[in-house]
PDB file of C-alpha atoms in Angstrom:
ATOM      1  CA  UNK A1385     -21.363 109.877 -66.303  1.00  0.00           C
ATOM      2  CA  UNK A1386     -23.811 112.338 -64.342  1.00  0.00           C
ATOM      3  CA  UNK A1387     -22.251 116.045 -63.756  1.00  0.00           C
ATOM      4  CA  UNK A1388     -21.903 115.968 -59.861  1.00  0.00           C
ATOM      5  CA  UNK A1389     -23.814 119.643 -59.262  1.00  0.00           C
ATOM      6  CA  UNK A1390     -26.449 117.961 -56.959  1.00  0.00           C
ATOM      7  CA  UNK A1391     -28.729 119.994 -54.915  1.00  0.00           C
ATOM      8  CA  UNK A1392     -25.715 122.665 -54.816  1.00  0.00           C
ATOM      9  CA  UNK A1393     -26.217 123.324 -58.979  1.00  0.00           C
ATOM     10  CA  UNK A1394     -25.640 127.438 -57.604  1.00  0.00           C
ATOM     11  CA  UNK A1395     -22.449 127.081 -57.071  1.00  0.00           C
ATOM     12  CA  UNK A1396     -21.601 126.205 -60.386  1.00  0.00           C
ATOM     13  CA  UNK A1397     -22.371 129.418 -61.780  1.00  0.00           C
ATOM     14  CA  UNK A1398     -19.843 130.698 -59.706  1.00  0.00           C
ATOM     15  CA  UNK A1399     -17.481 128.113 -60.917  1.00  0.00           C
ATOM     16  CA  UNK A1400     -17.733 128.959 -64.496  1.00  0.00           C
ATOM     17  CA  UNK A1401     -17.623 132.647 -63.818  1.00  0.00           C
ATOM     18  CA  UNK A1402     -14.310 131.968 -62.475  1.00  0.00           C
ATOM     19  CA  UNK A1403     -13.034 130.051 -65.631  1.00  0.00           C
ATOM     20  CA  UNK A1404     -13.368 133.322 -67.800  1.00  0.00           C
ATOM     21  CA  UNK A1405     -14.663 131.350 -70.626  1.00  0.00           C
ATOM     22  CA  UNK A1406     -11.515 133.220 -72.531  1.00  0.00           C
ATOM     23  CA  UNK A1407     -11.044 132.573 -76.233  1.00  0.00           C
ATOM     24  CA  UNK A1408      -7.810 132.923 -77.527  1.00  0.00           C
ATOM     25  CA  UNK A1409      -6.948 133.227 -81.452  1.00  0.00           C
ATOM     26  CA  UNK A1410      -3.313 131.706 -80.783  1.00  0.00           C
ATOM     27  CA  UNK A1411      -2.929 129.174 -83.520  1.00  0.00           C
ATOM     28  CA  UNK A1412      -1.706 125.235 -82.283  1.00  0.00           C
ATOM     29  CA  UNK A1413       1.657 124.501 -84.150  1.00  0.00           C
ATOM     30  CA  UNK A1414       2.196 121.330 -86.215  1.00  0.00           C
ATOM     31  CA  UNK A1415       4.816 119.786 -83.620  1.00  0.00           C
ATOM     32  CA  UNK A1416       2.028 117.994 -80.552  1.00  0.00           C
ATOM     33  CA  UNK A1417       2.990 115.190 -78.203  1.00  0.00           C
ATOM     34  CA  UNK A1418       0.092 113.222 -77.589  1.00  0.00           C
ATOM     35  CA  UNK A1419      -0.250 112.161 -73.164  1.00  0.00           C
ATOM     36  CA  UNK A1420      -1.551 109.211 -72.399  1.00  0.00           C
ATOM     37  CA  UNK A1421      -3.675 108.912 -68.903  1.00  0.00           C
ATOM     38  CA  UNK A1422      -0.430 107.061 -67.442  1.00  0.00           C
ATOM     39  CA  UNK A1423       1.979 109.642 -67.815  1.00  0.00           C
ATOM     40  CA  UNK A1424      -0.778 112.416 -66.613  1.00  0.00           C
ATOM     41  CA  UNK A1425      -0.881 109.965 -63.484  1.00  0.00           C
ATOM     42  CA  UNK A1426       2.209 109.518 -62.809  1.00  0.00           C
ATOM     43  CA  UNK A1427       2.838 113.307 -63.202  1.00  0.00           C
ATOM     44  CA  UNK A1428      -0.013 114.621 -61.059  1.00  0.00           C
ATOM     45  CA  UNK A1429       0.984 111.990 -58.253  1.00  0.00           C
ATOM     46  CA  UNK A1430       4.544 113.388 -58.220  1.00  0.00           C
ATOM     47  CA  UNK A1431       3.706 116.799 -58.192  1.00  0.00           C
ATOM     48  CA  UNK A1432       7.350 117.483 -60.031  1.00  0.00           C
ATOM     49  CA  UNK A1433       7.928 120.844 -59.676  1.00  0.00           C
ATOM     50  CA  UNK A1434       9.774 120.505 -63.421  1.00  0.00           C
ATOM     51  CA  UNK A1435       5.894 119.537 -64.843  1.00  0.00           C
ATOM     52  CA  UNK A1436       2.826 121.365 -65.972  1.00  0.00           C
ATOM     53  CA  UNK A1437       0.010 119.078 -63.980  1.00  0.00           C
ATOM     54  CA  UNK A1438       0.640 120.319 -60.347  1.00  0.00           C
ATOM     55  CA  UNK A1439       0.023 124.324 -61.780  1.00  0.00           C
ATOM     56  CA  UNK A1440      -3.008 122.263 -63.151  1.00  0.00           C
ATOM     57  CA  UNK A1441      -4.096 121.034 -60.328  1.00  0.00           C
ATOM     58  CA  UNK A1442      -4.082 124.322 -58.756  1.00  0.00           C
ATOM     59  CA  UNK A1443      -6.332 125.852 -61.520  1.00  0.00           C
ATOM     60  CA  UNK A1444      -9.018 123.966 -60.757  1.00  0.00           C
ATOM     61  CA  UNK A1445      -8.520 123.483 -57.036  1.00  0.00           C
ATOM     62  CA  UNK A1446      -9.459 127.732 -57.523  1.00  0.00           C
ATOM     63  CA  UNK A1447     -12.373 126.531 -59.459  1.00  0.00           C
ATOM     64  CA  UNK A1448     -13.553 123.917 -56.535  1.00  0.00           C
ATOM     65  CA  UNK A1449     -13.267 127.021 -54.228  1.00  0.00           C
ATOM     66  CA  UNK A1450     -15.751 128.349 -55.819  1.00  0.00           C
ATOM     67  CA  UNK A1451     -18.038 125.484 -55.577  1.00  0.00           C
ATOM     68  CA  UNK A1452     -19.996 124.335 -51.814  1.00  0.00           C
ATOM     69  CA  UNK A1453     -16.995 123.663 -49.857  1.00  0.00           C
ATOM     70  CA  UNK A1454     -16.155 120.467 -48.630  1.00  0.00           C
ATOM     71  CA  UNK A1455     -13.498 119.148 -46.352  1.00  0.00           C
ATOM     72  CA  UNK A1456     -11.119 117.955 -49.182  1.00  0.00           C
ATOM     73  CA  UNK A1457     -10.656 119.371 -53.306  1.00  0.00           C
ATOM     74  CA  UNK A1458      -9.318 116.944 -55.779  1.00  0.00           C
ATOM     75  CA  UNK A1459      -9.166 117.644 -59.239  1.00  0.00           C
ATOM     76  CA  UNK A1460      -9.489 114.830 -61.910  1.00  0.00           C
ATOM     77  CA  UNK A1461      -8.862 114.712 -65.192  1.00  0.00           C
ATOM     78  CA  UNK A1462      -7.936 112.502 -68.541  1.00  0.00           C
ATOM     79  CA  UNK A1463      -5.378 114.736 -71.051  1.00  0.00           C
ATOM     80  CA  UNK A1464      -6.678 114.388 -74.617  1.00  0.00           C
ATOM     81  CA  UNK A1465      -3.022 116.463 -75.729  1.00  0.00           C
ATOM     82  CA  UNK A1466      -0.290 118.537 -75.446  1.00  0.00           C
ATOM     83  CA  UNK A1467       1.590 121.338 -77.274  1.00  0.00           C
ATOM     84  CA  UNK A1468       4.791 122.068 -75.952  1.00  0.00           C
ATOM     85  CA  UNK A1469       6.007 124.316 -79.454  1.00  0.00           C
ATOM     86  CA  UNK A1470       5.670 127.530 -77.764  1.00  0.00           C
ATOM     87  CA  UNK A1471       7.601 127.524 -73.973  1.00  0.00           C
ATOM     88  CA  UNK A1472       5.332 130.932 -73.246  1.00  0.00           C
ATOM     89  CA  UNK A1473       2.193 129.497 -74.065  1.00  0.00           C
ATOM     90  CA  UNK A1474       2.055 125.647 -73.649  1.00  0.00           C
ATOM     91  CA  UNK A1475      -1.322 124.128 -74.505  1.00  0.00           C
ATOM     92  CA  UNK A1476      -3.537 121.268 -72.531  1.00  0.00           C
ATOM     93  CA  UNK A1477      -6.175 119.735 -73.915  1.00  0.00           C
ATOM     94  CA  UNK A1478      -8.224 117.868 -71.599  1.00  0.00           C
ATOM     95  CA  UNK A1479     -11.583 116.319 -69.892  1.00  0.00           C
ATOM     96  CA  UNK A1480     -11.108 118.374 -66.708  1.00  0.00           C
ATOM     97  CA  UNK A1481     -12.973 117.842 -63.569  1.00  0.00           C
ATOM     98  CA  UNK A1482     -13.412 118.650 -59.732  1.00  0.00           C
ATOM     99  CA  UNK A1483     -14.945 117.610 -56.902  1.00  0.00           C
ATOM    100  CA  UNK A1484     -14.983 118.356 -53.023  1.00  0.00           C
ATOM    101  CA  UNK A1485     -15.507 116.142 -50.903  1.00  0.00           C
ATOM    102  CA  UNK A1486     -16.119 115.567 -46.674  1.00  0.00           C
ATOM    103  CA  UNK A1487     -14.179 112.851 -44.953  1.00  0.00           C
ATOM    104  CA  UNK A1488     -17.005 111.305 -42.655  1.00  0.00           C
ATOM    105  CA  UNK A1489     -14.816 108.067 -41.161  1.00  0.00           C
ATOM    106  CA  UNK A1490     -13.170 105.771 -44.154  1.00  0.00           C
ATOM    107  CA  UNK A1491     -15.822 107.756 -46.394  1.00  0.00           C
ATOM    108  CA  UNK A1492     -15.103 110.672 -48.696  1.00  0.00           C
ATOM    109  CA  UNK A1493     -19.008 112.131 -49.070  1.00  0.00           C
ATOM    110  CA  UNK A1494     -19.362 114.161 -52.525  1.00  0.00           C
ATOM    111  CA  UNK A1495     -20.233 117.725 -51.473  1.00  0.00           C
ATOM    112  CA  UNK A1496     -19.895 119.482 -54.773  1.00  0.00           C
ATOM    113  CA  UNK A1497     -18.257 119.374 -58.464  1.00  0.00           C
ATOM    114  CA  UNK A1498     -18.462 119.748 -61.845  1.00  0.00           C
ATOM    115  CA  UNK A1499     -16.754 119.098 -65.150  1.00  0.00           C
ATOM    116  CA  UNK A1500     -14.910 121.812 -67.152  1.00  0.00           C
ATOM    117  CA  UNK A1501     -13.371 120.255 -70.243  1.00  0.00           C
ATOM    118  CA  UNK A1502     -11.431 122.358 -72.930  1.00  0.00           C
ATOM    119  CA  UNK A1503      -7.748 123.694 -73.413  1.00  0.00           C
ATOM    120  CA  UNK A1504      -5.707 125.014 -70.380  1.00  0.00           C
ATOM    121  CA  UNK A1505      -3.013 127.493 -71.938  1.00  0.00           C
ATOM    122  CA  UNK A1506       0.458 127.337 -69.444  1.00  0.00           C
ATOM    123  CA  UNK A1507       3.673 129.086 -69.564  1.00  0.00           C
ATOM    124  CA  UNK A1508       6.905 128.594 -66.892  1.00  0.00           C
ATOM    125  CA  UNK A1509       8.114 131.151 -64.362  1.00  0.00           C
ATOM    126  CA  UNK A1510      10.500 131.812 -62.178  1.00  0.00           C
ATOM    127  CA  UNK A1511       8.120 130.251 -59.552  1.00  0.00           C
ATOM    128  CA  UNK A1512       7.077 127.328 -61.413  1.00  0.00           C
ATOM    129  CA  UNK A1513       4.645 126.655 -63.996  1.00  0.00           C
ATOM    130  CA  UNK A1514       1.179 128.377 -64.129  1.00  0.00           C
ATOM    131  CA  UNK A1515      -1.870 128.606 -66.001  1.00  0.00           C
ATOM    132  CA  UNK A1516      -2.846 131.854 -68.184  1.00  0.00           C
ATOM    133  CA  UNK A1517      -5.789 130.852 -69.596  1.00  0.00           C
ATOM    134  CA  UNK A1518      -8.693 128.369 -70.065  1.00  0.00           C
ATOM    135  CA  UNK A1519     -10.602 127.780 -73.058  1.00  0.00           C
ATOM    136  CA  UNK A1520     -13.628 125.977 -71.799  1.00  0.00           C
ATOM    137  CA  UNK A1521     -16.596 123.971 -73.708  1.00  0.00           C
ATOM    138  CA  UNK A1522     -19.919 125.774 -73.568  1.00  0.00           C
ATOM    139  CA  UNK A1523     -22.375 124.068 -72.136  1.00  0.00           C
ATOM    140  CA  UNK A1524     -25.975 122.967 -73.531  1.00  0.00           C
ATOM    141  CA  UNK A1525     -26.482 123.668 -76.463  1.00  0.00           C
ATOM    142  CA  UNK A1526     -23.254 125.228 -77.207  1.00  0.00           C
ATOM    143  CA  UNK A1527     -21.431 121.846 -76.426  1.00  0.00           C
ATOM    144  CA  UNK A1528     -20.766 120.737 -79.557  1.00  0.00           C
ATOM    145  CA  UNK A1529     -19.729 123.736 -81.481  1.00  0.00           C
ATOM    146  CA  UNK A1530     -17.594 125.214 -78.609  1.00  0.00           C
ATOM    147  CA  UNK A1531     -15.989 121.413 -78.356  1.00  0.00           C
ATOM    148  CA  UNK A1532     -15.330 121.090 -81.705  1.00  0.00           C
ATOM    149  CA  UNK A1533     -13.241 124.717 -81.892  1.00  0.00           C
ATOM    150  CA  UNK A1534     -11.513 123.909 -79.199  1.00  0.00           C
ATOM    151  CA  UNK A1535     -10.442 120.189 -79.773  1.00  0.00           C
ATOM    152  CA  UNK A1536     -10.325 120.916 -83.445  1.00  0.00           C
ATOM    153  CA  UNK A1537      -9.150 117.720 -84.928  1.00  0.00           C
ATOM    154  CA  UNK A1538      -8.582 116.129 -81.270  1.00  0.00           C
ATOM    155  CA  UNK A1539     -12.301 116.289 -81.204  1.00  0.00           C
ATOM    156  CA  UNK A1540     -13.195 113.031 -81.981  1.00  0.00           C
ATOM    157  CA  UNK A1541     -10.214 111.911 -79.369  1.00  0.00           C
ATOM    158  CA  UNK A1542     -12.039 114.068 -76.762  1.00  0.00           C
ATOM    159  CA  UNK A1543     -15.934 112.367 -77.316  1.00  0.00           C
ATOM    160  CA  UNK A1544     -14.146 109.176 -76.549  1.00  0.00           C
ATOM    161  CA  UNK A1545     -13.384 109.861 -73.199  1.00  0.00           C
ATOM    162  CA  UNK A1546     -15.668 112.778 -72.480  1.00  0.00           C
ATOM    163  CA  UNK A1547     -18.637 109.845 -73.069  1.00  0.00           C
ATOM    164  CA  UNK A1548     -16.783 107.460 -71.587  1.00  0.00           C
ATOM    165  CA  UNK A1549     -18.477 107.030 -67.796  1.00  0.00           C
ATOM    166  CA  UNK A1550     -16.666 103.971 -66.902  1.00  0.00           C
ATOM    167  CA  UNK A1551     -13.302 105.426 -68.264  1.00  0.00           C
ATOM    168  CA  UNK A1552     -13.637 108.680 -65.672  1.00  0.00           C
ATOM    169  CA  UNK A1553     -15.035 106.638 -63.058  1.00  0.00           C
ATOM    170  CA  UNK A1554     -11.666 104.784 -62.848  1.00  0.00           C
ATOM    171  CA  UNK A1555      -9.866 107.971 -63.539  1.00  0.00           C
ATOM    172  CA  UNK A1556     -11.667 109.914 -60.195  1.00  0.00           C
ATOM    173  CA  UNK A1557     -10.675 106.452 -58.698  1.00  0.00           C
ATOM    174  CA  UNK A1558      -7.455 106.681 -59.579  1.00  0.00           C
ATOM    175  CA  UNK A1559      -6.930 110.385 -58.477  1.00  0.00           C
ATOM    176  CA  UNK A1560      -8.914 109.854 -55.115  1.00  0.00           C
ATOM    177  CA  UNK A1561      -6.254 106.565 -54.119  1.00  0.00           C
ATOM    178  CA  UNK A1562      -3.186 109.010 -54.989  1.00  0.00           C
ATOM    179  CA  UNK A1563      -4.534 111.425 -52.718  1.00  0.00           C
ATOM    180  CA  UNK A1564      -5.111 109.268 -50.144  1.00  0.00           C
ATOM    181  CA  UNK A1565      -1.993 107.741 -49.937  1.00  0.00           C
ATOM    182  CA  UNK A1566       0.066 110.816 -50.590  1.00  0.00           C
ATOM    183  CA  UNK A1567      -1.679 112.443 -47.607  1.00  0.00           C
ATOM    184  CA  UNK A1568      -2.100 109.547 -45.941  1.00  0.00           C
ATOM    185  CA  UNK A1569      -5.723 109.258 -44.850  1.00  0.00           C
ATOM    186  CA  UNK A1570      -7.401 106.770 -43.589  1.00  0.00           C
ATOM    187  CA  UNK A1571     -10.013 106.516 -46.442  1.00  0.00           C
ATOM    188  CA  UNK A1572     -11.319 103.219 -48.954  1.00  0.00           C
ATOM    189  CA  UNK A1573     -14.196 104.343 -50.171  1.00  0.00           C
ATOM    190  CA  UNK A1574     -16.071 107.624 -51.462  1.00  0.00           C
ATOM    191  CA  UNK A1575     -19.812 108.440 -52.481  1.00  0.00           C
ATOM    192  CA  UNK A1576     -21.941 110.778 -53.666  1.00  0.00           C
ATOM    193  CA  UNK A1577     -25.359 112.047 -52.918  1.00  0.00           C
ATOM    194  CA  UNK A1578     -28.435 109.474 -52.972  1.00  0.00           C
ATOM    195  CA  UNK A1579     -25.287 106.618 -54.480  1.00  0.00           C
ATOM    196  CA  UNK A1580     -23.997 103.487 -52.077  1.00  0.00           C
ATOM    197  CA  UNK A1581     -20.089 103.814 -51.711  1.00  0.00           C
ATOM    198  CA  UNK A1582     -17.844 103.250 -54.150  1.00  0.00           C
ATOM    199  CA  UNK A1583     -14.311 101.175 -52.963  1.00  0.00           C
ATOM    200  CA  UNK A1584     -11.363 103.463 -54.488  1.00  0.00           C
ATOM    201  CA  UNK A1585      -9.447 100.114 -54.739  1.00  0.00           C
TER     202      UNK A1585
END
């Protein structure tokens, strides 16, 4: 699947200066709970105030803002794992993407995105959960190595979907329908620069 930087590839810069890029030497513990894409769904759609995925969400709604600005940012993203040892410093691994978007009729036009995979570090507050750090995959050249210290031996797990088009296409289609309905907007399809429209269901 193509990274959607389009004619606004600028903006990304700002995008990943936001991120921080910040390595952590924190080691994972042996207890993990793997996710599977249905329980991230049904947890991002609910926006349960007792889960991680909204404080998610918000992280890289921040890093949309930093992007061309469109209308509309929703976040996508398939959750490779989860460490839940440590309360203070809960780990996310994930394929992690965002994209805004303009609603032009029943038509959400791709303005801007990008994708930002690695390991989202999370702890609970008083106000909810939030995230305290991101350790993002390098890109280029750096891809591989950077991956692989991040996703240590949920590498592999992460190629799978990271190389996966067809499995984040239906993924961003998945996440565009739950935003429509939640919000309830009159929307069915969305597309992105120089592409036909794509049905979200």
């Amino acid at each position: 699947m193509r990274k959607f930087f389009l004619y606004f590839v600028a903006c990304a810069v700002c995008a990943l200066a936001a991120c921080g890029n910040k390595q952590t030497s924190k080691t994972v513990q042996k207890s993990e709970t793997t996710v599977n894409d249905s329980i991230a769904k049904s947890s991002v759609a609910e926006e349960n105030e007792m889960t991680y995925f909204p404080a998610i969400d918000r992280y890289l709604q921040g890093i949309g803002s930093q992007y061309a600005k469109g209308d509309l940012c929703i976040p996508c993203y398939s959750i490779v794992d989860v460490d839940e040892t440590n309360a203070d410093d809960i780990l996310v691994w994930g394929d992690f993407w965002v994209f805004n978007y303009n609603q032009v009729g029943d038509t959400l036009k791709t303005v801007s995105g990008g994708s930002h995979p690695g390991m989202m570090h999370i702890r609970q507050t008083e106000k909810g959960f939030e995230v305290t750090g991101f350790d993002q995959v390098a890109d280029g050249s750096e891809f591989t190595k950077t991956a692989q210290k991040i996703f240590g031996k949920r590498y592999d797990a992460f190629m799978a979907i990271n190389s996966n088009g067809d499995r984040k296409e239906k993924r961003r289609k998945e996440a565009l329908l739950e935003y429509v309905e939640k919000h309830s907007l009159p929307v069915t399809t969305y597309q992105d620069y120089g592409w036909p429209p794509v049905k979200i269901k």
